[in-house]
Short mmCIF file of C-alpha atoms and ligand atoms in Angstrom, two decimals:
data_model
loop_
_atom_site.label_atom_id
_atom_site.label_comp_id
_atom_site.label_asym_id
_atom_site.label_seq_id
_atom_site.Cartn_x
_atom_site.Cartn_y
_atom_site.Cartn_z
CA MET U 25 -23.58 -27.88 62.76
CA SER U 26 -25.25 -31.45 64.94
CA ARG U 27 -24.93 -30.22 69.08
CA GLU U 28 -22.14 -32.95 69.09
CA GLN U 29 -20.20 -31.41 66.91
CA GLN U 30 -20.59 -28.13 68.38
CA VAL U 31 -19.99 -29.27 72.38
CA VAL U 32 -16.81 -31.13 71.10
CA ALA U 33 -15.35 -27.84 69.38
CA GLY U 34 -15.80 -25.88 72.49
CA ALA U 35 -13.84 -28.06 75.00
CA ARG U 36 -11.32 -27.35 72.18
CA ARG U 37 -11.59 -24.16 72.43
CA ALA U 38 -11.41 -24.19 75.72
CA PHE U 39 -8.43 -26.07 75.54
CA GLU U 40 -6.63 -23.92 73.16
CA THR U 41 -6.75 -21.50 76.43
CA GLY U 42 -4.31 -23.29 78.08
CA ARG U 43 -6.31 -22.80 81.39
CA SER U 44 -6.60 -26.76 81.68
CA ARG U 45 -3.28 -26.81 81.81
CA CYS U 46 -2.74 -24.62 85.23
CA LEU U 47 -1.68 -27.30 87.68
CA GLU U 48 -3.70 -24.59 90.26
CA HIS U 49 -7.06 -24.98 88.62
CA ARG U 50 -6.72 -29.07 87.99
CA ILE U 51 -6.52 -29.49 91.24
CA ARG U 52 -9.72 -27.17 91.84
CA GLN U 53 -11.33 -29.12 89.58
CA LEU U 54 -10.34 -32.60 91.23
CA GLN U 55 -11.63 -30.29 94.32
CA ASN U 56 -14.99 -30.12 93.06
CA LEU U 57 -15.11 -33.00 91.78
CA GLN U 58 -14.41 -34.78 95.37
CA ARG U 59 -17.24 -31.93 96.50
CA PHE U 60 -19.74 -33.00 93.78
CA LEU U 61 -19.76 -36.61 95.51
CA THR U 62 -19.83 -35.43 98.66
CA GLU U 63 -22.59 -33.04 98.19
CA ARG U 64 -24.96 -34.53 95.66
CA ARG U 65 -24.45 -37.88 97.59
CA HIS U 66 -27.92 -38.86 98.35
CA ASP U 67 -28.86 -37.87 94.93
CA ILE U 68 -26.10 -40.43 93.20
CA ALA U 69 -27.98 -43.15 95.30
CA GLN U 70 -31.46 -42.97 94.64
CA ALA U 71 -30.03 -42.54 91.24
CA LEU U 72 -28.74 -45.90 91.08
CA LYS U 73 -31.81 -47.14 93.16
CA LYS U 74 -33.57 -46.87 90.57
CA ASP U 75 -31.19 -48.45 87.84
CA LEU U 76 -29.83 -51.20 89.62
CA ASN U 77 -32.00 -51.10 92.91
CA LYS U 78 -28.53 -50.82 94.51
CA SER U 79 -28.45 -49.69 98.14
CA GLU U 80 -26.95 -46.87 99.39
CA VAL U 81 -23.61 -47.92 101.11
CA ALA U 82 -23.35 -50.39 97.60
CA VAL U 83 -23.16 -47.27 96.31
CA GLN U 84 -20.50 -45.84 98.69
CA LEU U 85 -19.23 -48.86 98.76
CA TYR U 86 -18.70 -50.11 94.58
CA ASP U 87 -18.97 -46.81 92.74
CA THR U 88 -18.07 -43.89 94.64
CA LEU U 89 -15.22 -44.85 97.32
CA GLY U 90 -12.87 -45.73 95.49
CA LEU U 91 -13.38 -43.06 92.78
CA GLU U 92 -12.77 -40.33 95.62
CA GLU U 93 -9.58 -42.58 96.90
CA GLU U 94 -8.57 -41.24 93.13
CA ILE U 95 -8.89 -37.99 93.76
CA GLY U 96 -7.16 -37.43 96.50
CA LEU U 97 -4.68 -39.80 95.52
CA ALA U 98 -4.77 -37.31 92.36
CA VAL U 99 -4.52 -34.19 94.89
CA ARG U 100 -1.75 -35.56 96.57
CA LYS U 101 0.44 -36.81 93.73
CA LEU U 102 -0.24 -34.06 91.03
CA LYS U 103 3.01 -31.76 91.66
CA GLU U 104 5.37 -35.29 91.22
CA TRP U 105 3.40 -36.24 88.65
CA ALA U 106 3.21 -33.58 86.36
CA ALA U 107 7.08 -32.65 87.29
CA PRO U 108 9.92 -34.08 84.71
CA ARG U 109 10.83 -37.76 85.01
CA PRO U 110 14.95 -38.02 84.76
CA VAL U 111 15.81 -40.78 83.05
CA GLU U 112 19.28 -43.15 82.44
CA LYS U 113 22.14 -41.76 80.00
CA ASN U 114 24.85 -43.44 77.89
CA LEU U 115 28.13 -42.24 78.44
CA LEU U 116 27.18 -39.75 75.04
CA THR U 117 24.66 -38.37 77.25
CA MET U 118 26.13 -37.57 80.31
CA SER U 119 26.28 -34.16 79.72
CA ASP U 120 23.29 -33.39 79.38
CA THR U 121 19.24 -32.80 80.51
CA ILE U 122 17.22 -35.87 79.50
CA TYR U 123 13.62 -36.39 81.31
CA VAL U 124 10.13 -37.45 80.09
CA LYS U 125 7.55 -34.79 80.58
CA ALA U 126 4.16 -35.80 81.15
CA GLU U 127 2.34 -33.04 78.70
CA PRO U 128 -1.39 -32.90 78.06
CA LEU U 129 -3.28 -34.92 75.39
CA GLY U 130 -5.84 -32.54 74.36
CA VAL U 131 -9.65 -32.91 74.22
CA ILE U 132 -10.35 -36.75 75.77
CA LEU U 133 -13.26 -38.73 74.78
CA ILE U 134 -14.73 -40.39 77.90
CA ILE U 135 -17.90 -42.97 76.98
CA GLY U 136 -19.26 -44.97 80.42
CA ALA U 137 -20.58 -48.39 80.88
CA TRP U 138 -23.90 -48.68 82.99
CA ASN U 139 -22.98 -51.62 85.18
CA TYR U 140 -21.19 -49.37 87.85
CA PRO U 141 -21.53 -46.01 85.94
CA TRP U 142 -19.80 -43.39 88.39
CA ALA U 143 -16.95 -45.58 88.67
CA VAL U 144 -16.31 -46.16 85.14
CA THR U 145 -17.28 -43.16 83.75
CA LEU U 146 -15.86 -40.06 86.51
CA GLN U 147 -12.67 -42.49 87.34
CA PRO U 148 -11.18 -42.17 84.26
CA LEU U 149 -12.11 -38.04 83.98
CA VAL U 150 -9.70 -37.70 87.25
CA GLY U 151 -7.29 -39.10 85.41
CA ALA U 152 -7.88 -36.70 82.06
CA ILE U 153 -8.27 -33.44 84.86
CA ALA U 154 -5.00 -34.63 87.10
CA ALA U 155 -3.32 -34.77 83.29
CA GLY U 156 -4.71 -31.62 81.95
CA ASN U 157 -6.80 -32.18 79.59
CA ALA U 158 -10.44 -31.28 77.78
CA ALA U 159 -12.95 -33.85 78.53
CA VAL U 160 -16.19 -35.00 76.80
CA ILE U 161 -18.02 -37.07 79.05
CA LYS U 162 -20.65 -39.53 77.68
CA PRO U 163 -22.55 -41.81 80.31
CA SER U 164 -24.49 -45.16 79.03
CA GLU U 165 -27.88 -44.29 78.08
CA VAL U 166 -28.35 -47.58 79.50
CA CYS U 167 -28.39 -46.98 83.37
CA VAL U 168 -31.02 -43.62 82.46
CA HIS U 169 -31.50 -42.43 86.19
CA THR U 170 -27.53 -41.92 86.68
CA ALA U 171 -27.16 -40.37 83.13
CA GLN U 172 -29.69 -37.92 83.96
CA VAL U 173 -27.94 -37.14 87.41
CA MET U 174 -24.56 -36.12 85.60
CA ASP U 175 -25.79 -34.81 82.21
CA GLU U 176 -27.64 -32.38 85.69
CA LEU U 177 -26.00 -31.68 88.40
CA LEU U 178 -21.30 -32.47 87.19
CA PRO U 179 -21.90 -29.00 85.19
CA LEU U 180 -22.58 -26.93 88.50
CA TYR U 181 -19.39 -27.80 89.95
CA LEU U 182 -16.98 -28.65 87.24
CA ASP U 183 -15.94 -26.29 84.20
CA LYS U 184 -18.20 -27.13 81.76
CA GLU U 185 -16.27 -25.63 78.28
CA LEU U 186 -12.92 -27.97 79.99
CA TYR U 187 -15.44 -30.88 81.11
CA PRO U 188 -18.98 -31.12 79.68
CA VAL U 189 -20.95 -33.65 79.71
CA VAL U 190 -23.15 -35.27 76.54
CA THR U 191 -25.82 -37.45 77.45
CA GLY U 192 -27.70 -40.12 73.91
CA GLY U 193 -27.58 -43.55 72.79
CA VAL U 194 -25.58 -45.23 70.24
CA ALA U 195 -26.87 -42.33 67.15
CA GLU U 196 -25.15 -40.03 69.61
CA THR U 197 -22.29 -41.50 70.79
CA GLN U 198 -21.87 -42.29 67.30
CA GLU U 199 -21.46 -38.53 65.96
CA LEU U 200 -19.06 -37.56 68.70
CA LEU U 201 -17.22 -40.60 66.92
CA ARG U 202 -16.91 -38.66 63.71
CA GLN U 203 -14.95 -35.52 65.41
CA LYS U 204 -11.07 -35.47 66.02
CA PHE U 205 -10.96 -36.23 69.44
CA ASP U 206 -6.87 -37.01 71.23
CA HIS U 207 -7.98 -39.78 73.01
CA ILE U 208 -11.09 -42.10 73.55
CA PHE U 209 -11.66 -43.93 76.48
CA TYR U 210 -13.97 -46.04 76.34
CA THR U 211 -15.85 -49.00 78.12
CA GLY U 212 -18.01 -51.83 77.66
CA ASN U 213 -18.32 -54.32 75.62
CA SER U 214 -16.02 -56.02 72.93
CA SER U 215 -18.24 -55.82 70.27
CA VAL U 216 -18.65 -52.31 70.70
CA GLY U 217 -15.17 -51.58 71.31
CA LYS U 218 -14.71 -52.93 67.80
CA LEU U 219 -16.67 -49.69 66.47
CA ILE U 220 -14.79 -47.43 68.78
CA MET U 221 -11.46 -48.75 67.62
CA THR U 222 -12.83 -48.32 63.92
CA ALA U 223 -13.57 -44.79 64.18
CA ALA U 224 -10.23 -43.50 66.48
CA ALA U 225 -8.97 -44.94 63.29
CA GLU U 226 -10.01 -42.16 61.04
CA HIS U 227 -8.58 -39.59 62.87
CA LEU U 228 -5.37 -41.68 64.58
CA THR U 229 -6.75 -40.78 67.54
CA ARG U 230 -5.53 -43.54 70.66
CA VAL U 231 -7.89 -45.54 72.21
CA THR U 232 -8.08 -47.01 75.63
CA LEU U 233 -10.28 -49.89 75.59
CA GLU U 234 -12.07 -51.71 78.80
CA LEU U 235 -14.05 -54.72 77.83
CA GLY U 236 -14.91 -57.72 79.31
CA GLY U 237 -15.07 -61.58 78.58
CA LYS U 238 -15.17 -65.15 80.68
CA SER U 239 -13.30 -64.51 83.78
CA PRO U 240 -12.61 -67.98 85.08
CA CYS U 241 -11.96 -68.72 87.73
CA TYR U 242 -9.97 -71.97 89.09
CA ILE U 243 -10.66 -73.74 92.32
CA ASP U 244 -8.19 -76.11 93.86
CA SER U 245 -9.00 -79.46 96.17
CA LYS U 246 -5.96 -77.87 99.09
CA CYS U 247 -7.92 -74.55 100.37
CA ASP U 248 -9.95 -73.83 102.68
CA ILE U 249 -13.22 -74.19 100.03
CA SER U 250 -15.78 -73.08 102.41
CA ILE U 251 -13.65 -69.57 102.68
CA ALA U 252 -13.04 -69.87 98.96
CA CYS U 253 -16.85 -70.57 98.41
CA ARG U 254 -18.10 -66.82 100.31
CA ARG U 255 -15.17 -65.07 98.76
CA VAL U 256 -16.57 -66.69 95.13
CA ALA U 257 -19.80 -66.04 95.73
CA TRP U 258 -19.21 -62.22 96.95
CA GLY U 259 -17.46 -61.49 94.09
CA LYS U 260 -20.08 -62.85 90.80
CA PHE U 261 -23.35 -61.97 92.76
CA THR U 262 -22.48 -58.63 93.49
CA ASN U 263 -24.18 -55.93 91.12
CA CYS U 264 -25.84 -59.19 90.44
CA GLY U 265 -22.98 -60.15 88.04
CA GLN U 266 -22.72 -57.29 86.51
CA THR U 267 -18.95 -56.83 87.17
CA CYS U 268 -16.85 -56.24 83.70
CA ILE U 269 -14.23 -58.75 86.48
CA ALA U 270 -16.91 -61.30 88.51
CA PRO U 271 -15.53 -64.61 88.19
CA ASP U 272 -17.95 -65.93 85.23
CA TYR U 273 -17.06 -69.91 85.88
CA ILE U 274 -15.69 -72.38 88.27
CA LEU U 275 -13.09 -74.99 87.29
CA CYS U 276 -12.71 -77.42 89.71
CA GLU U 277 -11.93 -81.19 89.55
CA PRO U 278 -15.28 -83.15 89.34
CA ALA U 279 -15.13 -84.87 93.46
CA LEU U 280 -14.44 -81.72 94.67
CA GLN U 281 -18.49 -79.97 92.42
CA GLN U 282 -20.63 -81.24 95.11
CA ARG U 283 -18.94 -79.57 97.62
CA LEU U 284 -18.60 -76.67 96.39
CA ILE U 285 -22.28 -76.50 95.76
CA GLN U 286 -22.91 -76.88 98.90
CA GLU U 287 -20.62 -74.20 100.30
CA LEU U 288 -21.40 -71.44 97.33
CA GLN U 289 -25.65 -72.31 98.45
CA LYS U 290 -24.27 -71.07 102.52
CA ALA U 291 -22.56 -67.91 101.06
CA ILE U 292 -25.63 -66.94 99.15
CA LYS U 293 -28.49 -67.94 102.21
CA GLU U 294 -25.53 -66.23 104.41
CA PHE U 295 -25.75 -63.26 102.60
CA TYR U 296 -28.29 -62.47 101.24
CA THR U 297 -30.54 -64.71 103.04
CA ASP U 298 -33.55 -67.25 102.36
CA ASP U 299 -35.18 -65.27 99.99
CA PRO U 300 -33.37 -62.39 97.37
CA LYS U 301 -35.93 -60.97 95.68
CA THR U 302 -36.91 -58.71 99.66
CA CYS U 303 -32.77 -58.82 100.49
CA PRO U 304 -31.86 -54.87 100.17
CA ASP U 305 -28.37 -56.05 99.40
CA TYR U 306 -28.96 -57.85 96.12
CA GLY U 307 -29.91 -56.04 93.34
CA ARG U 308 -31.70 -56.83 90.07
CA ILE U 309 -30.91 -56.72 86.12
CA ILE U 310 -30.08 -53.52 84.80
CA ASN U 311 -33.72 -53.87 82.55
CA GLN U 312 -35.29 -56.72 80.74
CA ARG U 313 -33.39 -57.30 77.07
CA HIS U 314 -30.12 -58.36 79.70
CA PHE U 315 -32.68 -60.22 81.71
CA LYS U 316 -34.44 -61.84 78.57
CA ARG U 317 -30.34 -62.90 78.00
CA ILE U 318 -29.67 -63.82 81.18
CA MET U 319 -32.29 -66.26 80.93
CA SER U 320 -32.06 -67.69 78.11
CA MET U 321 -28.61 -69.00 78.67
CA MET U 322 -29.55 -71.31 81.34
CA GLN U 323 -32.39 -72.86 78.81
CA ASP U 324 -29.01 -76.36 78.36
CA SER U 325 -28.31 -76.81 81.41
CA THR U 326 -28.80 -78.01 85.80
CA ILE U 327 -30.06 -76.00 88.22
CA ALA U 328 -28.24 -76.90 91.50
CA VAL U 329 -28.48 -73.54 93.48
CA GLY U 330 -31.67 -70.99 92.66
CA GLY U 331 -33.17 -70.25 89.49
CA ASP U 332 -35.90 -67.99 90.99
CA ASN U 333 -36.57 -65.29 88.31
CA ASN U 334 -39.35 -62.66 87.92
CA GLU U 335 -39.17 -60.62 83.88
CA GLU U 336 -40.94 -57.58 85.92
CA GLU U 337 -39.17 -56.76 87.98
CA CYS U 338 -35.58 -58.10 86.20
CA PHE U 339 -34.96 -60.48 88.90
CA ILE U 340 -32.81 -63.55 88.64
CA ALA U 341 -31.54 -65.11 91.72
CA PRO U 342 -28.04 -65.84 92.38
CA THR U 343 -27.97 -69.03 90.57
CA VAL U 344 -25.53 -71.42 90.22
CA LEU U 345 -24.95 -74.64 87.39
CA ARG U 346 -23.97 -77.74 87.44
CA ASP U 347 -21.61 -80.48 85.06
CA VAL U 348 -21.77 -77.15 82.86
CA LYS U 349 -20.45 -78.44 79.40
CA PRO U 350 -18.18 -76.12 77.78
CA ASP U 351 -20.51 -76.45 74.30
CA ALA U 352 -23.01 -75.33 76.68
CA LYS U 353 -25.08 -71.85 75.75
CA VAL U 354 -23.92 -69.93 78.55
CA MET U 355 -20.56 -70.71 77.75
CA GLN U 356 -20.57 -69.09 74.43
CA GLU U 357 -20.52 -65.25 75.50
CA GLU U 358 -19.79 -63.05 78.60
CA ILE U 359 -22.28 -64.66 81.74
CA PHE U 360 -22.96 -60.66 82.79
CA GLY U 361 -25.71 -61.83 85.13
CA PRO U 362 -26.46 -63.88 88.28
CA LEU U 363 -25.62 -67.06 87.24
CA LEU U 364 -21.97 -69.48 88.08
CA PRO U 365 -21.40 -72.65 85.93
CA ILE U 366 -19.62 -74.89 86.99
CA LEU U 367 -17.24 -77.15 84.39
CA THR U 368 -15.37 -80.31 85.53
CA VAL U 369 -11.62 -80.65 84.45
CA ASN U 370 -9.40 -83.94 85.45
CA SER U 371 -6.44 -81.68 85.98
CA LEU U 372 -4.52 -78.01 86.25
CA ASP U 373 -3.17 -78.57 82.91
CA ASP U 374 -6.57 -79.79 81.79
CA ALA U 375 -7.94 -76.52 82.77
CA ILE U 376 -4.96 -74.67 81.99
CA GLN U 377 -5.74 -75.44 77.96
CA PHE U 378 -9.43 -75.05 78.82
CA ILE U 379 -8.44 -71.43 79.65
CA ASN U 380 -6.36 -71.28 76.43
CA LYS U 381 -8.06 -71.79 74.43
CA GLY U 382 -10.53 -68.91 75.03
CA GLU U 383 -10.50 -65.54 74.25
CA LYS U 384 -7.57 -64.02 76.83
CA PRO U 385 -9.53 -62.65 80.18
CA LEU U 386 -10.10 -59.57 82.26
CA ALA U 387 -9.68 -61.51 85.67
CA LEU U 388 -8.30 -64.83 86.10
CA TYR U 389 -8.87 -66.34 89.95
CA VAL U 390 -7.49 -69.27 91.72
CA PHE U 391 -8.16 -70.70 94.78
CA SER U 392 -5.30 -73.11 96.47
CA ASP U 393 -2.96 -73.32 98.85
CA ASN U 394 0.11 -74.64 97.01
CA ASN U 395 2.66 -72.01 95.26
CA GLU U 396 3.27 -74.70 92.62
CA VAL U 397 -0.53 -74.39 91.63
CA ILE U 398 -0.39 -70.60 91.80
CA LYS U 399 2.88 -70.06 89.73
CA LYS U 400 2.77 -72.46 87.19
CA MET U 401 -1.49 -70.49 86.16
CA ARG U 402 0.33 -67.33 86.82
CA ASP U 403 3.17 -69.23 84.23
CA GLU U 404 0.89 -70.50 81.81
CA THR U 405 -1.69 -68.46 81.23
CA SER U 406 -2.50 -64.93 79.81
CA SER U 407 -5.20 -62.47 81.36
CA GLY U 408 -5.64 -58.29 81.76
CA GLY U 409 -5.14 -59.40 86.03
CA LEU U 410 -4.18 -61.97 88.13
CA LEU U 411 -6.36 -62.54 91.77
CA VAL U 412 -5.38 -65.26 93.86
CA ASN U 413 -7.37 -66.10 96.82
CA ASP U 414 -10.52 -63.55 96.52
CA CYS U 415 -12.26 -62.12 94.16
CA LEU U 416 -12.56 -58.19 92.90
CA VAL U 417 -10.36 -56.34 95.31
CA HIS U 418 -7.55 -56.35 92.44
CA PHE U 419 -9.66 -53.41 91.20
CA SER U 420 -9.30 -51.42 94.28
CA VAL U 421 -5.84 -51.50 94.31
CA THR U 422 -4.63 -48.24 92.86
CA SER U 423 -0.93 -48.75 92.07
CA LEU U 424 -1.89 -52.06 89.92
CA PRO U 425 -2.59 -51.27 86.08
CA PHE U 426 -6.19 -51.81 85.62
CA GLY U 427 -7.08 -53.15 81.83
CA GLY U 428 -7.27 -56.04 79.82
CA VAL U 429 -5.06 -57.60 76.90
CA GLY U 430 -6.51 -58.80 73.52
CA ASN U 431 -9.90 -59.37 72.97
CA SER U 432 -10.71 -57.62 77.24
CA GLY U 433 -8.82 -54.67 76.18
CA MET U 434 -6.21 -52.43 75.62
CA GLY U 435 -4.35 -49.75 77.95
CA CYS U 436 -4.87 -49.52 81.70
CA TYR U 437 -5.97 -47.08 84.63
CA HIS U 438 -6.08 -46.39 87.80
CA GLY U 439 -4.11 -43.72 90.19
CA LYS U 440 -1.03 -43.07 88.51
CA HIS U 441 -1.89 -45.78 85.49
CA THR U 442 -4.28 -43.24 84.48
CA PHE U 443 -2.02 -39.95 84.75
CA ASP U 444 0.09 -41.79 82.39
CA GLN U 445 -2.80 -43.11 80.21
CA LEU U 446 -3.89 -39.68 78.93
CA SER U 447 -0.12 -37.92 78.95
CA HIS U 448 1.69 -37.85 76.47
CA LEU U 449 4.86 -38.85 77.65
CA ARG U 450 7.39 -36.51 75.85
CA GLY U 451 10.75 -37.91 75.89
CA CYS U 452 13.05 -34.41 75.83
CA LEU U 453 16.65 -34.05 75.91
CA ILE U 454 18.81 -31.11 76.32
CA ARG U 455 22.21 -30.14 75.11
CA ALA U 456 24.26 -28.07 75.67
CA LEU U 457 26.09 -25.96 72.51
CA LYS U 458 29.50 -27.21 73.80
CA MET U 459 31.60 -30.21 73.79
CA GLU U 460 31.14 -30.37 69.16
CA GLY U 461 34.57 -32.44 69.09
CA MET U 462 32.54 -35.69 70.61
CA ASN U 463 29.98 -35.21 67.99
CA ASN U 464 32.98 -36.38 64.91
CA MET U 465 32.17 -39.89 65.33
CA ARG U 466 28.89 -39.30 63.66
CA TYR U 467 29.58 -37.12 60.95
CA PRO U 468 31.35 -38.05 57.95
CA PRO U 469 33.14 -39.40 56.26
CA HIS U 470 32.28 -42.04 58.60
CA THR U 471 35.63 -44.34 59.76
CA ALA U 472 36.23 -47.89 60.96
CA LYS U 473 38.18 -46.07 63.92
CA LYS U 474 35.10 -43.78 64.33
CA LEU U 475 32.48 -47.07 64.17
CA ASP U 476 34.38 -48.35 67.06
CA TRP U 477 34.57 -45.27 69.14
CA ALA U 478 30.60 -44.34 68.79
CA ARG U 479 30.60 -48.13 69.91
CA PHE U 480 32.55 -47.94 73.52
CA PHE U 481 29.92 -45.12 73.91
CA VAL U 482 26.88 -45.93 73.09
CA LEU U 483 27.56 -49.91 74.47
CA LYS U 484 28.86 -48.86 77.97
CA LYS U 485 26.14 -49.18 80.09
CA MET U 486 26.89 -47.80 84.12
CA ASN U 487 24.97 -49.99 86.56
CA PHE U 488 27.34 -47.86 89.55
CA GLY U 489 26.33 -46.57 92.76
CA TRP U 490 27.51 -43.20 93.49
CA ALA U 491 30.79 -43.98 94.51
CA ARG U 492 32.36 -45.54 91.61
CA ARG U 493 29.82 -42.67 89.43
CA LEU U 494 32.98 -40.02 90.34
CA LEU U 495 35.33 -42.61 88.66
CA VAL U 496 33.76 -42.97 85.73
CA LEU U 497 33.14 -39.51 84.77
CA ALA U 498 37.06 -39.11 85.83
CA THR U 499 37.23 -41.56 82.68
CA PHE U 500 34.94 -40.46 80.98
CA VAL U 501 36.33 -36.94 80.52
CA ALA U 502 39.80 -38.98 80.12
CA VAL U 503 38.35 -40.97 77.76
CA VAL U 504 36.75 -37.70 76.17
CA ALA U 505 40.86 -35.74 76.16
CA ILE U 506 42.56 -38.53 73.76
CA VAL U 507 39.50 -38.53 71.66
CA VAL U 508 40.28 -35.19 71.02
CA GLN U 509 43.19 -35.54 71.61
CA LYS U 510 43.88 -38.53 68.68
CA TYR U 511 41.75 -36.80 66.11
CA GLY U 512 41.91 -33.25 66.75
CA MET U 513 38.09 -33.09 67.54
CA VAL U 514 37.42 -29.20 68.50
P1 NAD K 27 -23.75 -49.80 77.39
O1 NAD K 27 -24.43 -50.82 76.05
O2 NAD K 27 -23.48 -49.26 78.15
O3 NAD K 27 -22.44 -49.68 76.34
C1 NAD K 27 -21.27 -48.60 76.78
C2 NAD K 27 -21.13 -46.54 75.87
O4 NAD K 27 -21.10 -47.69 74.37
C3 NAD K 27 -22.72 -46.84 76.12
O5 NAD K 27 -22.23 -45.05 76.41
C4 NAD K 27 -23.19 -46.87 74.52
O6 NAD K 27 -23.84 -45.35 74.49
C5 NAD K 27 -22.15 -47.03 73.97
N1 NAD K 27 -22.73 -47.34 72.48
C6 NAD K 27 -23.29 -48.66 73.03
N2 NAD K 27 -23.76 -49.02 71.40
C7 NAD K 27 -22.98 -48.27 70.82
C8 NAD K 27 -22.75 -48.44 69.13
N3 NAD K 27 -23.43 -49.80 68.48
N4 NAD K 27 -21.89 -47.52 68.68
C9 NAD K 27 -21.66 -46.54 69.59
N5 NAD K 27 -21.61 -46.35 70.95
C10 NAD K 27 -22.52 -47.74 71.27
O7 NAD K 27 -22.82 -50.86 77.93
P2 NAD K 27 -22.02 -52.62 77.60
O8 NAD K 27 -20.98 -52.52 76.56
O9 NAD K 27 -23.44 -53.10 78.09
O10 NAD K 27 -21.59 -52.71 79.37
C11 NAD K 27 -20.82 -53.93 79.29
C12 NAD K 27 -19.58 -54.88 79.09
O11 NAD K 27 -18.81 -53.68 79.37
C13 NAD K 27 -19.82 -56.08 79.91
O12 NAD K 27 -18.66 -56.36 78.93
C14 NAD K 27 -18.22 -55.88 80.30
O13 NAD K 27 -17.18 -56.95 81.05
C15 NAD K 27 -17.91 -54.41 79.75
N6 NAD K 27 -17.71 -53.49 81.18
C16 NAD K 27 -15.80 -53.97 81.57
C17 NAD K 27 -15.47 -52.64 82.11
C18 NAD K 27 -14.21 -52.54 82.32
O14 NAD K 27 -13.89 -51.90 83.43
N7 NAD K 27 -13.57 -53.48 81.45
C19 NAD K 27 -16.28 -52.15 82.59
C20 NAD K 27 -17.32 -52.36 83.18
C21 NAD K 27 -18.10 -53.12 81.69
#
């Protein structure tokens, strides 16, 4: 038996003890997770400094603050989320008790990515614990130091049989994927996403795929260009552009390009000084493989701002590329680095057409003061999320479902959405062994008359307020009485 097999079998045994279902146990584990984040803040920050040159403040701002919010929300709302959720009834089910009950799925596999390793690995875990599951946690091996901290310290805080950590690379992940899980929650690139889905299909396991892609950013000439550029520069160059929802490229009309370049340059200087290499708030590319990948993307484009780099330090300065052609290297795949190409289009319609020719993106950004432009962009395109006049912040709204569509992923999470995503939403109908006469309309022999009654009971909708409900109930009782009298259905 491989180590991965043993871990998964152990998590399944722990799940079968039933302790993860207990609401008090779930809340205790969530509180322990919060305690881990508080007590180990320094270890977490140190690891991310080594992996991505993130400052301690940036780690809290972008990796752990949202996580703490999610934990707090789950602890406060758990009873409500786990309680039966009554649903609408029709005339046939009026006297029944009908509700949706979220039940644990079983053992979840969480596979994380390296760019915001705490956020993307532990945020699904919050939902997995809240929903009463066991979970095998597989951090990305690419963020070496963070994976080590997760492996060594998390088990000191959590029930380690229910929530074990497995470290390792592709071989270990593939061995995990051969095991049977009840849900796989994967964050990473779309090519591996396909492998995950193929492996899941073997066991008919559900998946959530949080993928990436090229998120477009359309800037309309009718908006405050200076503010727009500050927000785009922040969205793009935070974490060195290694953000799944970073604006990948800008679309604008030709007359706007030069102004954008000037304002972007100003914002870059303001945020990261004249020398981003020595700025404590500017990160690094995760490793030399990605450094080379990003550098090779620049080859056939013109640099308007930045371009400095240093392979040994995995440093690439915030870089803006001008007059980029749709067939340029940088436009062939998600950049996931600090390069910001500007492509010019002749109109809003051209921009929409360009966006729709590509895969459905994870995020779509629009900067405009014109509601007609915003509405047209929203109605004539598709993307995982839409954000107008800012970047990234929709990720932090726990009430919004976060996830992709098409090539950018499937399923969603954050807040209650994670709880629902990692639960089986079981439809429950509880009926008394009474009023058997009502059922005669569905029992053979089938007749046209019975069908008429069935149509009446099924298709009559009750969109009434409380005051009129009584009246409907009275009518219902009268109709039942007539049916019973006419067909002797008692
Ligand atoms: P990565 O290389 O760390 O891979 C992610 C996980 O997949 C790792 O745990 C790794 O072990 C596993 N893996 C890699 N290759 C595998 C294989 N052949 N078989 C099985 N498992 C394998 O991360 P990455 O893919 O470089 O992450 C960057 C991508 O993730 C970008 O496309 C980014 O947009 C996307 N992303 C999406 C979100 C989101 O929330 N939608 C968040 C972060 C990153």
